[in-house]
CSV table of C-alpha atoms in Angstrom, one decimal:
chain,number,residue,atom,x,y,z
A,1,UNK,CA,-65.2,-14.6,17.4
A,2,UNK,CA,-62.3,-15.4,18.5
A,3,UNK,CA,-59.2,-14.7,17.0
A,4,UNK,CA,-56.8,-18.3,17.2
A,5,UNK,CA,-53.7,-18.0,20.3
A,6,UNK,CA,-50.3,-18.3,19.8
A,7,UNK,CA,-49.0,-20.1,22.5
A,8,UNK,CA,-45.8,-19.5,23.6
A,9,UNK,CA,-42.7,-22.5,24.7
A,10,UNK,CA,-41.4,-22.3,27.9
A,11,UNK,CA,-39.0,-23.9,29.4
A,12,UNK,CA,-38.4,-25.1,32.8
A,13,UNK,CA,-35.1,-25.0,34.8
A,14,UNK,CA,-34.2,-26.1,38.3
A,15,UNK,CA,-38.1,-27.8,39.1
A,16,UNK,CA,-38.9,-30.8,40.9
A,17,UNK,CA,-40.9,-33.2,39.2
A,18,UNK,CA,-44.1,-31.9,41.5
A,19,UNK,CA,-43.5,-28.3,41.3
A,20,UNK,CA,-42.4,-28.5,37.4
A,21,UNK,CA,-46.1,-30.1,36.9
A,22,UNK,CA,-47.6,-27.5,39.4
A,23,UNK,CA,-45.8,-24.7,36.5
A,24,UNK,CA,-47.5,-26.2,34.2
A,25,UNK,CA,-51.2,-26.2,36.0
A,26,UNK,CA,-50.9,-22.8,36.7
A,27,UNK,CA,-49.4,-22.1,32.3
A,28,UNK,CA,-53.0,-24.5,32.4
A,29,UNK,CA,-55.0,-21.5,33.1
A,30,UNK,CA,-53.3,-18.5,31.6
A,31,UNK,CA,-57.6,-16.1,31.1
A,32,UNK,CA,-59.0,-16.0,27.4
A,33,UNK,CA,-58.1,-12.9,26.6
A,34,UNK,CA,-54.2,-13.6,26.9
A,35,UNK,CA,-51.1,-15.3,26.0
A,36,UNK,CA,-51.5,-19.0,26.5
A,37,UNK,CA,-48.4,-21.2,27.3
A,38,UNK,CA,-47.1,-24.7,27.3
A,39,UNK,CA,-44.3,-26.0,28.8
A,40,UNK,CA,-40.8,-27.8,26.4
A,41,UNK,CA,-40.3,-31.6,27.9
A,42,UNK,CA,-36.5,-31.5,27.8
A,43,UNK,CA,-36.3,-33.0,25.0
A,44,UNK,CA,-37.4,-30.9,23.2
A,45,UNK,CA,-35.1,-29.2,20.5
A,46,UNK,CA,-37.2,-26.2,20.1
A,47,UNK,CA,-35.9,-22.9,21.8
A,48,UNK,CA,-38.2,-21.7,23.9
A,49,UNK,CA,-40.4,-18.3,24.2
A,50,UNK,CA,-39.9,-17.9,28.1
A,51,UNK,CA,-37.5,-19.3,30.7
A,52,UNK,CA,-39.2,-19.7,33.7
A,53,UNK,CA,-36.6,-20.4,36.7
A,54,UNK,CA,-36.0,-22.0,40.4
A,55,UNK,CA,-34.4,-18.8,42.3
A,56,UNK,CA,-33.8,-20.9,45.2
A,57,UNK,CA,-31.5,-23.4,43.4
A,58,UNK,CA,-27.6,-21.8,42.0
A,59,UNK,CA,-27.8,-24.8,40.2
A,60,UNK,CA,-31.1,-23.5,38.6
A,61,UNK,CA,-29.6,-19.7,38.0
A,62,UNK,CA,-26.1,-20.8,36.5
A,63,UNK,CA,-28.2,-22.7,33.4
A,64,UNK,CA,-30.3,-19.9,33.1
A,65,UNK,CA,-27.3,-17.0,32.6
A,66,UNK,CA,-25.7,-20.1,30.7
A,67,UNK,CA,-28.5,-19.3,28.5
A,68,UNK,CA,-28.9,-15.6,27.8
A,69,UNK,CA,-32.1,-14.5,28.8
A,70,UNK,CA,-32.9,-11.1,26.6
A,71,UNK,CA,-36.2,-9.7,25.6
A,72,UNK,CA,-36.6,-11.7,23.3
A,73,UNK,CA,-36.8,-14.7,25.2
A,74,UNK,CA,-37.1,-13.8,29.1
A,75,UNK,CA,-37.8,-15.1,32.0
A,76,UNK,CA,-39.3,-15.5,35.0
A,77,UNK,CA,-38.0,-16.4,38.6
A,78,UNK,CA,-39.6,-18.5,40.8
A,79,UNK,CA,-39.0,-18.0,44.8
A,80,UNK,CA,-36.1,-15.9,45.9
A,81,UNK,CA,-33.1,-15.3,45.0
A,82,UNK,CA,-30.0,-14.9,46.6
A,83,UNK,CA,-28.6,-12.4,43.9
A,84,UNK,CA,-30.3,-9.7,42.8
A,85,UNK,CA,-31.5,-10.2,38.8
A,86,UNK,CA,-32.9,-8.5,36.6
A,87,UNK,CA,-36.2,-10.7,36.2
A,88,UNK,CA,-39.2,-10.0,37.8
A,89,UNK,CA,-39.9,-12.7,41.1
A,90,UNK,CA,-42.6,-14.7,41.7
A,91,UNK,CA,-42.8,-15.4,45.2
A,92,UNK,CA,-44.2,-19.2,46.9
A,93,UNK,CA,-46.7,-20.9,46.7
A,94,UNK,CA,-47.5,-19.6,43.5
A,95,UNK,CA,-50.5,-17.4,42.6
A,96,UNK,CA,-52.0,-18.2,38.9
A,97,UNK,CA,-52.7,-15.1,38.9
A,98,UNK,CA,-50.1,-12.7,39.8
A,99,UNK,CA,-47.8,-15.6,37.7
A,100,UNK,CA,-49.5,-14.6,34.5
A,101,UNK,CA,-49.6,-11.0,34.5
A,102,UNK,CA,-45.9,-11.4,35.3
A,103,UNK,CA,-45.9,-13.2,32.3
A,104,UNK,CA,-47.7,-11.0,30.0
A,105,UNK,CA,-45.7,-7.8,30.8
A,106,UNK,CA,-43.1,-10.0,29.7
A,107,UNK,CA,-44.4,-11.6,26.5
A,108,UNK,CA,-45.4,-7.8,25.3
A,109,UNK,CA,-42.2,-6.4,25.9
A,110,UNK,CA,-40.2,-9.0,23.6
A,111,UNK,CA,-43.2,-7.9,21.2
A,112,UNK,CA,-41.7,-4.2,21.1
A,113,UNK,CA,-38.3,-5.8,21.5
A,114,UNK,CA,-38.7,-8.9,17.8
A,115,UNK,CA,-41.2,-4.7,16.2
A,116,UNK,CA,-37.6,-3.1,17.1
A,117,UNK,CA,-35.4,-6.1,15.3
A,118,UNK,CA,-37.9,-6.0,12.2
A,119,UNK,CA,-37.1,-2.6,11.8
A,120,UNK,CA,-33.9,-2.9,12.0
A,121,UNK,CA,-33.5,-5.6,9.5
A,122,UNK,CA,-31.9,-7.8,12.5
A,123,UNK,CA,-33.2,-11.7,13.5
A,124,UNK,CA,-32.4,-12.9,17.5
A,125,UNK,CA,-29.2,-14.4,17.6
A,126,UNK,CA,-29.7,-17.9,18.9
A,127,UNK,CA,-27.1,-18.1,21.3
A,128,UNK,CA,-26.0,-22.2,21.1
A,129,UNK,CA,-27.9,-24.2,24.0
A,130,UNK,CA,-26.8,-27.4,25.5
A,131,UNK,CA,-29.2,-29.2,27.6
A,132,UNK,CA,-26.1,-31.0,29.4
A,133,UNK,CA,-23.4,-29.6,31.2
A,134,UNK,CA,-20.6,-29.7,29.0
A,135,UNK,CA,-16.9,-31.0,31.3
A,136,UNK,CA,-13.9,-28.5,31.2
A,137,UNK,CA,-11.9,-30.4,27.8
A,138,UNK,CA,-8.0,-30.5,27.4
A,139,UNK,CA,-8.2,-28.6,23.8
A,140,UNK,CA,-4.4,-30.3,22.7
A,141,UNK,CA,-5.6,-34.1,23.7
A,142,UNK,CA,-4.8,-36.0,20.1
A,143,UNK,CA,-7.9,-37.6,20.2
A,144,UNK,CA,-10.2,-34.5,20.8
A,145,UNK,CA,-8.3,-32.8,17.7
A,146,UNK,CA,-9.3,-36.2,15.8
A,147,UNK,CA,-12.6,-36.2,16.4
A,148,UNK,CA,-12.7,-32.3,15.5
A,149,UNK,CA,-11.4,-33.2,12.2
A,150,UNK,CA,-14.4,-35.3,11.4
A,151,UNK,CA,-16.4,-34.0,8.6
A,152,UNK,CA,-20.1,-33.0,9.8
A,153,UNK,CA,-23.1,-35.2,8.9
A,154,UNK,CA,-23.3,-35.0,4.8
A,155,UNK,CA,-26.9,-37.8,3.7
A,156,UNK,CA,-30.4,-36.8,3.6
A,157,UNK,CA,-33.4,-35.8,5.9
A,158,UNK,CA,-35.2,-39.1,5.8
A,159,UNK,CA,-38.8,-38.8,7.2
A,160,UNK,CA,-41.4,-41.8,8.4
A,161,UNK,CA,-44.5,-40.7,8.3
A,162,UNK,CA,-48.9,-41.4,6.4
A,163,UNK,CA,-48.1,-38.2,4.4
A,164,UNK,CA,-44.8,-36.9,1.5
A,165,UNK,CA,-46.5,-33.2,2.4
A,166,UNK,CA,-44.8,-32.6,5.9
A,167,UNK,CA,-41.3,-34.1,3.1
A,168,UNK,CA,-42.6,-31.4,0.8
A,169,UNK,CA,-42.0,-28.7,2.9
A,170,UNK,CA,-39.5,-29.3,4.3
A,171,UNK,CA,-37.6,-29.2,1.7
A,172,UNK,CA,-39.1,-25.6,0.4
A,173,UNK,CA,-38.1,-24.7,4.2
A,174,UNK,CA,-34.7,-25.1,3.4
A,175,UNK,CA,-34.4,-24.6,0.2
A,176,UNK,CA,-31.6,-22.9,-1.4
A,177,UNK,CA,-29.6,-25.3,1.7
A,178,UNK,CA,-30.4,-27.9,-1.3
A,179,UNK,CA,-30.5,-30.9,1.1
A,180,UNK,CA,-31.6,-34.4,0.2
A,181,UNK,CA,-35.0,-35.2,1.6
A,182,UNK,CA,-36.5,-37.7,1.3
A,183,UNK,CA,-39.5,-39.8,2.7
A,184,UNK,CA,-41.6,-43.3,3.9
A,185,UNK,CA,-44.2,-44.5,5.4
A,186,UNK,CA,-42.9,-47.2,5.9
A,187,UNK,CA,-40.8,-48.8,8.6
A,188,UNK,CA,-39.0,-51.2,6.6
A,189,UNK,CA,-38.1,-49.4,4.2
A,190,UNK,CA,-36.6,-46.8,6.1
A,191,UNK,CA,-34.2,-49.6,8.0
A,192,UNK,CA,-32.6,-50.2,4.6
A,193,UNK,CA,-32.2,-46.3,3.4
A,194,UNK,CA,-30.5,-45.8,6.8
A,195,UNK,CA,-28.9,-49.0,5.8
A,196,UNK,CA,-28.1,-48.6,2.4
A,197,UNK,CA,-26.9,-45.0,1.7
A,198,UNK,CA,-26.0,-41.9,3.8
A,199,UNK,CA,-28.6,-40.4,6.3
A,200,UNK,CA,-28.0,-37.5,8.7
A,201,UNK,CA,-31.3,-36.8,10.3
A,202,UNK,CA,-33.8,-39.6,10.9
A,203,UNK,CA,-37.5,-37.7,11.3
A,204,UNK,CA,-40.3,-39.7,13.0
A,205,UNK,CA,-43.8,-39.0,12.4
A,206,UNK,CA,-44.5,-40.8,15.6
A,207,UNK,CA,-48.6,-40.9,14.7
A,208,UNK,CA,-47.4,-42.9,11.8
A,209,UNK,CA,-49.8,-46.0,11.7
A,210,UNK,CA,-48.2,-49.5,11.7
A,211,UNK,CA,-44.8,-47.4,13.2
A,212,UNK,CA,-43.0,-47.9,16.7
A,213,UNK,CA,-41.1,-44.8,16.7
A,214,UNK,CA,-38.5,-46.9,19.3
A,215,UNK,CA,-38.7,-49.5,17.5
A,216,UNK,CA,-37.2,-48.0,14.3
A,217,UNK,CA,-34.9,-46.0,16.6
A,218,UNK,CA,-33.3,-49.3,18.3
A,219,UNK,CA,-33.1,-50.8,14.8
A,220,UNK,CA,-31.6,-47.5,12.9
A,221,UNK,CA,-29.2,-47.3,15.1
A,222,UNK,CA,-27.9,-50.9,15.6
A,223,UNK,CA,-26.6,-50.0,11.9
A,224,UNK,CA,-23.4,-49.8,11.7
A,225,UNK,CA,-23.7,-47.5,8.6
A,226,UNK,CA,-25.6,-45.8,11.7
A,227,UNK,CA,-23.5,-44.7,14.0
A,228,UNK,CA,-24.5,-40.4,13.2
A,229,UNK,CA,-27.3,-40.5,12.1
A,230,UNK,CA,-29.8,-38.3,14.2
A,231,UNK,CA,-32.7,-39.3,15.4
A,232,UNK,CA,-36.4,-37.3,16.2
A,233,UNK,CA,-39.7,-37.3,17.1
A,234,UNK,CA,-42.1,-35.5,16.3
A,235,UNK,CA,-44.5,-35.8,18.7
A,236,UNK,CA,-48.5,-35.0,18.4
A,237,UNK,CA,-50.6,-33.9,21.2
A,238,UNK,CA,-51.6,-37.1,22.0
A,239,UNK,CA,-49.2,-39.1,21.9
A,240,UNK,CA,-46.9,-39.8,25.5
A,241,UNK,CA,-43.5,-38.8,24.8
A,242,UNK,CA,-41.8,-41.5,27.1
A,243,UNK,CA,-38.6,-39.9,27.9
A,244,UNK,CA,-36.6,-42.2,29.8
A,245,UNK,CA,-36.7,-45.5,26.7
A,246,UNK,CA,-36.8,-42.6,24.1
A,247,UNK,CA,-33.2,-41.7,25.2
A,248,UNK,CA,-32.7,-45.6,25.6
A,249,UNK,CA,-32.8,-46.4,22.2
A,250,UNK,CA,-31.5,-43.6,21.1
A,251,UNK,CA,-33.7,-40.8,20.1
A,252,UNK,CA,-31.5,-37.5,19.6
A,253,UNK,CA,-34.5,-35.2,20.2
A,254,UNK,CA,-38.5,-33.8,20.0
A,255,UNK,CA,-40.5,-31.8,18.3
A,256,UNK,CA,-44.1,-31.4,18.5
A,257,UNK,CA,-46.5,-30.3,16.5
A,258,UNK,CA,-47.5,-28.2,14.4
A,259,UNK,CA,-43.2,-27.4,14.0
A,260,UNK,CA,-42.8,-23.5,13.1
A,261,UNK,CA,-40.3,-23.5,10.1
A,262,UNK,CA,-37.8,-21.5,13.0
A,263,UNK,CA,-37.9,-24.0,14.7
A,264,UNK,CA,-37.7,-26.7,12.3
A,265,UNK,CA,-34.6,-24.6,10.1
A,266,UNK,CA,-33.0,-24.5,13.9
A,267,UNK,CA,-33.1,-27.7,14.9
A,268,UNK,CA,-32.1,-29.7,11.3
A,269,UNK,CA,-28.9,-26.8,11.5
A,270,UNK,CA,-27.6,-28.0,14.5
A,271,UNK,CA,-28.7,-31.4,14.6
A,272,UNK,CA,-26.5,-31.7,10.9
A,273,UNK,CA,-23.4,-30.6,12.4
A,274,UNK,CA,-23.7,-32.6,16.4
A,275,UNK,CA,-21.5,-36.1,15.7
C-alpha cells in the first residue's frame, strides 16, 4: 500500500499561457515513486513550495529575485539565463524526465533545510510577496501618510460553507489571536452580516449549495459598509476558477482546498493587515 503523497505547490513566473500549460502538464507526469506537484493560480494566496521561472524573460528573473528563493523555497529556471544564477536550469524543449530529476533534487534540498531549521528551533521566514509590482511612492505625500494611519481591519472572519466544521477549525488554528470567527450557509445571511456588522475577511467555500460565490462577492463589495472586507474563495479541484470574473467582482484571492494550517494562518494574517 502506498502512503499518500504530499503535493508541492509550484508558482510559475514569466511564462505565456501556452508554455505555462505545457509546464503544468509536465508536472502532472510526476513519477509514482517521487514527489507530486500542482501549479498555483495567479490569484492564489498560498505560499509556494518552489518556483519555476522563464529564464529568457528579464522581468521574470527580476520577479524571481524579489521573491527571494532559498533552499526552503527553491527555484528552477527554464531556458538560458543571460546572467549566472545559483539555480538549476532546464533547457528547452522541456524534457519531463529531466525536469522531475531536477525538481526531486530541489525537494530533497528543501527537506534537508527544513530539518536543519527544525533542529535549531527556527521557523522559515516568510517574505512578503506582492502579486503586482509596487510603483515608486512619495513617502512624504500627506494623502499616503493619512492612508497609513488607518487602523487595520478589526472585524470578524465570516465563513460561508455548507457546515460549521471549517469554522471550528479556523477558530482552533487562530487560537490565541482571539479573532471572532462566524459561519453561515446562506448567501442572504452573509450579506446581512456584512452590512450590519464589521467583517474583515469573508471566506466563501465555492461548493456551498445554492450560493453563487461571484454574485455574493459582488453584492458584499457593493455595500458601503464592506469597502474594506477582503473576500477569499476556497476552491476545490472540481471548481473552475474564473480569474477575470473574480477580479471584476472584487475577490482578493483564492486558496486551494484542503488548506494547510500554515497557509491559512499566513493568508489571514496578510488579509487582516490590508486596507
